[in-house]
Coordinates of C-alpha atoms and ligand atoms in Angstrom, one line a residue:
M1 CA -6.3 -1.6 -12.7
I2 CA -9.0 0.1 -11.0
A3 CA -11.2 -1.9 -8.7
R4 CA -14.6 -0.5 -7.2
S5 CA -15.0 -0.6 -3.4
T6 CA -17.7 0.5 -1.3
F7 CA -15.8 3.4 0.1
A8 CA -13.0 4.2 -2.7
P9 CA -11.8 3.3 -6.2
T10 CA -8.4 1.4 -5.6
A11 CA -5.6 1.4 -8.3
Y12 CA -3.7 -1.7 -8.2
D13 CA -1.3 -4.0 -9.7
D14 CA -2.4 -7.7 -9.9
V15 CA 0.3 -9.7 -12.0
G16 CA 1.6 -13.5 -11.9
D17 CA 0.3 -16.6 -11.0
G18 CA 0.8 -18.6 -7.7
P19 CA 0.0 -17.9 -4.5
P20 CA -1.0 -14.0 -3.4
I21 CA 1.5 -11.8 -2.1
V22 CA 0.1 -8.1 -1.2
F23 CA 2.4 -5.4 -0.9
L24 CA 1.3 -2.3 1.1
H25 CA 3.4 1.1 0.8
G26 CA 4.5 3.5 3.1
F27 CA 3.8 7.5 3.6
P28 CA 3.7 9.4 1.4
H29 CA 4.1 6.6 -1.1
D30 CA 2.6 4.6 -4.2
R31 CA 2.5 1.2 -5.2
S32 CA 5.3 2.1 -7.8
L33 CA 7.6 1.7 -4.4
W34 CA 7.1 -2.3 -4.9
A35 CA 8.4 -2.3 -8.4
P36 CA 11.7 -4.4 -7.3
Q37 CA 9.8 -6.7 -5.6
V38 CA 6.7 -7.4 -8.0
S39 CA 9.1 -8.0 -11.0
A40 CA 11.4 -10.7 -8.7
F41 CA 8.1 -12.4 -7.6
V42 CA 5.9 -12.4 -10.5
D43 CA 7.3 -15.8 -11.7
R44 CA 6.0 -17.4 -8.7
A45 CA 3.8 -15.4 -6.9
R46 CA 0.5 -13.4 -7.6
C47 CA 1.5 -10.0 -6.6
V48 CA -0.9 -7.5 -5.7
A49 CA 0.3 -4.0 -5.0
P50 CA -2.5 -1.4 -4.3
D51 CA -2.3 2.3 -4.0
L52 CA -3.7 3.1 -0.6
R53 CA -6.7 5.6 -0.4
G54 CA -5.6 8.9 -1.4
F55 CA -2.4 7.8 -3.2
G56 CA -1.4 7.5 -6.6
G57 CA -4.5 6.2 -8.5
S58 CA -6.4 5.7 -5.7
T59 CA -8.4 9.0 -5.4
G60 CA -11.2 8.0 -2.9
P61 CA -11.6 10.2 0.4
P62 CA -8.9 9.8 3.0
P63 CA -9.6 7.4 5.8
C64 CA -9.8 8.7 9.3
S65 CA -8.0 5.7 10.7
I66 CA -5.4 3.1 9.8
D67 CA -8.0 0.6 10.4
Q68 CA -9.7 2.0 7.3
Y69 CA -6.7 1.3 5.4
A70 CA -7.0 -2.3 6.5
D71 CA -10.7 -2.7 5.5
D72 CA -9.9 -1.3 2.3
V73 CA -7.5 -4.2 1.5
A74 CA -9.8 -6.7 3.0
E75 CA -12.3 -5.3 0.3
L76 CA -9.9 -5.5 -2.5
L77 CA -9.3 -8.9 -1.6
D78 CA -12.9 -9.8 -1.6
A79 CA -13.0 -7.9 -5.2
L80 CA -10.2 -10.4 -6.3
A81 CA -11.7 -13.3 -4.8
I82 CA -8.2 -13.9 -2.8
T83 CA -8.9 -15.8 0.6
D84 CA -5.6 -15.8 2.3
V85 CA -2.1 -13.8 1.4
V86 CA 1.5 -13.1 2.6
L87 CA 1.1 -9.3 3.5
V88 CA 4.3 -7.5 3.2
G89 CA 3.8 -3.7 4.8
L90 CA 6.4 -1.1 4.9
S91 CA 6.6 1.4 7.4
M92 CA 2.9 2.9 7.6
G93 CA 2.1 -0.2 5.5
G94 CA 3.3 -1.9 8.4
Y95 CA 1.1 0.0 10.8
I96 CA -1.9 -1.5 8.4
A97 CA -0.5 -5.0 8.4
L98 CA -1.0 -5.0 12.0
A99 CA -4.4 -3.8 11.7
M100 CA -5.2 -6.4 9.3
W101 CA -4.0 -8.6 11.7
R102 CA -6.3 -7.4 14.2
R103 CA -9.2 -7.0 11.9
H104 CA -8.9 -9.8 9.3
R105 CA -6.2 -12.1 10.3
D106 CA -7.9 -15.2 8.6
R107 CA -6.9 -13.5 5.5
L108 CA -3.0 -13.5 6.5
R109 CA -0.9 -16.6 6.1
A110 CA 2.8 -15.0 6.3
L111 CA 3.7 -11.5 7.4
V112 CA 6.9 -9.2 6.3
L113 CA 6.7 -6.2 8.4
A114 CA 9.7 -4.0 6.9
H115 CA 10.9 -0.8 8.7
T116 CA 7.9 -0.3 10.9
R117 CA 6.6 -0.1 14.6
A118 CA 3.7 -1.6 16.8
T119 CA 3.9 1.6 19.4
A120 CA 1.6 4.4 18.8
D121 CA 3.0 7.9 18.1
T122 CA 4.5 9.6 20.9
P123 CA 3.7 13.2 21.8
E124 CA 6.6 14.5 19.8
I125 CA 5.9 12.7 17.1
R126 CA 2.3 13.7 16.9
A127 CA 3.3 17.0 17.0
R128 CA 6.0 16.8 14.3
R129 CA 2.8 15.1 12.3
Q130 CA 0.5 18.0 13.3
R131 CA 3.4 20.6 11.6
L132 CA 3.3 18.5 8.4
I133 CA -0.2 18.8 7.8
E134 CA 0.0 22.6 8.0
V135 CA 3.1 22.6 5.8
A136 CA 1.0 20.3 3.2
R137 CA -1.9 22.4 3.4
S138 CA 0.0 25.7 3.1
E139 CA 2.8 24.7 0.6
G140 CA 1.7 21.8 -0.7
S141 CA 3.3 18.3 -1.5
R142 CA 6.6 19.0 -2.9
A143 CA 7.6 20.9 0.4
V144 CA 6.6 17.8 2.4
A145 CA 8.9 15.9 0.0
D146 CA 11.7 18.1 0.7
L147 CA 11.2 17.6 4.4
Q148 CA 10.7 13.8 4.1
I149 CA 13.3 12.9 1.9
G150 CA 16.1 13.0 4.4
A151 CA 14.8 10.2 6.5
M152 CA 13.7 8.1 3.5
L153 CA 17.1 6.9 2.6
G154 CA 20.0 5.8 4.4
A155 CA 23.5 7.8 4.2
T156 CA 25.0 5.2 1.8
T157 CA 22.3 5.9 -0.8
R158 CA 22.1 9.5 -0.6
A159 CA 26.2 9.6 -0.9
K160 CA 26.3 6.8 -3.6
N161 CA 22.8 6.7 -5.4
P162 CA 21.4 10.5 -6.8
A163 CA 19.0 8.8 -9.0
L164 CA 17.2 7.0 -6.3
V165 CA 17.2 9.9 -4.4
A166 CA 15.8 11.8 -7.0
A167 CA 13.3 9.3 -8.0
T168 CA 12.2 8.8 -4.5
H169 CA 11.9 12.8 -4.1
R170 CA 9.7 12.5 -7.2
M171 CA 7.2 9.7 -5.9
L172 CA 6.8 11.9 -2.4
A173 CA 6.2 15.1 -4.4
L174 CA 3.7 13.3 -6.3
A175 CA 1.5 12.6 -3.4
P176 CA -2.1 14.5 -3.1
V177 CA -2.3 16.6 -0.5
P178 CA -5.5 15.0 0.7
G179 CA -4.0 11.7 0.8
I180 CA -0.9 13.0 2.8
V181 CA -3.2 14.8 5.5
G182 CA -5.5 11.8 6.0
A183 CA -2.4 9.3 6.4
L184 CA -0.8 11.6 8.9
E185 CA -4.1 11.7 10.9
A186 CA -4.7 8.4 10.3
M187 CA -1.1 7.5 11.9
M188 CA -1.4 10.1 14.8
H189 CA -4.5 8.1 16.1
R190 CA -3.7 4.5 15.5
P191 CA -3.8 2.3 18.5
D192 CA -0.6 1.2 20.4
S193 CA -0.3 -2.6 18.8
M194 CA 2.4 -4.0 21.2
G195 CA -0.1 -6.3 23.2
L196 CA -1.6 -7.8 19.6
L197 CA 2.1 -8.9 18.7
S198 CA 2.1 -11.9 21.2
T199 CA -1.0 -13.3 19.0
I200 CA 0.7 -13.4 16.0
D201 CA 1.1 -17.2 15.0
V202 CA 2.1 -17.2 11.5
P203 CA 5.2 -17.0 10.0
T204 CA 6.8 -13.4 10.1
L205 CA 9.8 -11.9 8.7
I206 CA 10.9 -8.1 10.3
I207 CA 13.2 -6.1 8.1
A208 CA 15.4 -3.2 9.5
G209 CA 18.0 -0.8 7.8
E210 CA 21.0 -0.5 9.2
E211 CA 20.9 3.0 8.3
D212 CA 17.2 3.8 8.9
T213 CA 17.1 6.8 11.2
S214 CA 13.2 6.9 10.8
I215 CA 12.3 4.1 12.6
P216 CA 15.7 2.2 13.7
A217 CA 16.6 -1.3 13.9
S218 CA 16.4 -1.2 17.8
E219 CA 12.3 -0.9 17.7
A220 CA 11.9 -3.5 15.0
R221 CA 14.1 -5.9 17.3
V222 CA 11.4 -5.5 19.8
M223 CA 8.8 -6.6 17.7
H224 CA 10.9 -9.6 16.7
K225 CA 11.4 -10.5 20.4
A226 CA 7.4 -10.0 20.8
I227 CA 6.4 -12.4 17.7
A228 CA 7.2 -16.0 18.7
G229 CA 9.5 -17.4 16.0
S230 CA 10.0 -14.4 13.9
R231 CA 12.8 -14.0 11.7
F232 CA 15.0 -10.5 12.1
E233 CA 17.2 -9.1 9.2
V234 CA 19.0 -6.0 9.4
L235 CA 20.0 -4.9 6.0
P236 CA 23.3 -3.2 5.8
A237 CA 23.9 0.3 4.1
A238 CA 20.4 0.4 4.0
G239 CA 18.2 3.5 5.0
H240 CA 14.2 3.1 5.6
L241 CA 13.5 1.9 2.3
S242 CA 15.7 -1.4 1.7
N243 CA 13.4 -2.9 -0.8
V244 CA 14.5 -0.1 -3.3
E245 CA 17.9 0.9 -1.8
R246 CA 19.1 -2.9 -1.6
P247 CA 16.3 -4.8 -3.5
A248 CA 18.5 -7.5 -4.4
A249 CA 19.4 -8.2 -0.5
F250 CA 15.6 -7.3 0.4
N251 CA 14.4 -10.1 -2.3
H252 CA 16.8 -12.6 -1.0
V253 CA 15.8 -12.4 2.4
M254 CA 12.1 -12.3 1.6
G255 CA 12.4 -15.3 -0.9
E256 CA 14.5 -17.5 1.7
F257 CA 11.4 -16.7 4.2
L258 CA 8.9 -17.5 1.8
A259 CA 10.6 -20.6 0.7
Q260 CA 11.0 -21.8 4.7
A261 CA 7.3 -21.1 5.3
G262 CA 6.7 -23.3 2.4
Y263 CA 5.0 -20.4 0.5
A264 CA 6.4 -19.5 -2.6
Ligands
MLT301 C1 6.2 5.7 6.2 O1 7.5 5.4 5.6 O2 5.6 5.2 6.1 C2 6.6 6.7 7.6 O3 7.8 6.9 7.8 C3 5.6 6.2 8.6 C4 5.4 7.0 9.8 O4 5.8 8.3 9.5 O5 5.5 6.8 11.0

């Protein structure tokens, strides 16, 4: 489906009935990342998975900030007449989830923060992003995919699941260059959100991957300590994309969390 927004057309999946769950993909992904979760929760929830601006079918101009992505999501909720949601954000989607908390917290009933962090970029990460922008502009998305794929999936997946490695590489290689550049610039300039964590007073689940070298579990644990009452799960044999590497385990902890929170 395509929703007209003030800023950009947003392509999204919107399936199922029940309490709404919104899934925000990471970088440089698209909404297809959430297929294992949408199919698992569609029988008990309304599952909304947008392509963030500049990715997948959302072809609008890239944002200049993570806050802009958050405002796009809030606008999509308005367009769908959804008041409040469980928000699930993976990696960059988690940065956006924290921006949603900063800017639109009245819309959030619970949070799932997967493979993400609350700190801002270090100078080293910013320099790496700048180099990736140059690669994207000079060599295109496939070159970016070649550089990113190693850190996306855990050692177990890379050794045992070549089909998933190929499918993930395909998704990365399809990301449009303007979307890649816009997201990298937005991430480089995002503020530190550590101070925000103590204000989070909705049920929160934090998921990390034992083999995630991109955002190690130790960083996720810091968020867990700062969010009172949060639940923390480290999934074994999973890298940065545990929702596709270990979908049953991811869905299990998410399902338990939602049930405990009285949500779905
Ligand atoms: C992601 O998966 O969204 C990225 O790893 C986030 C980042 O580069 O910080």
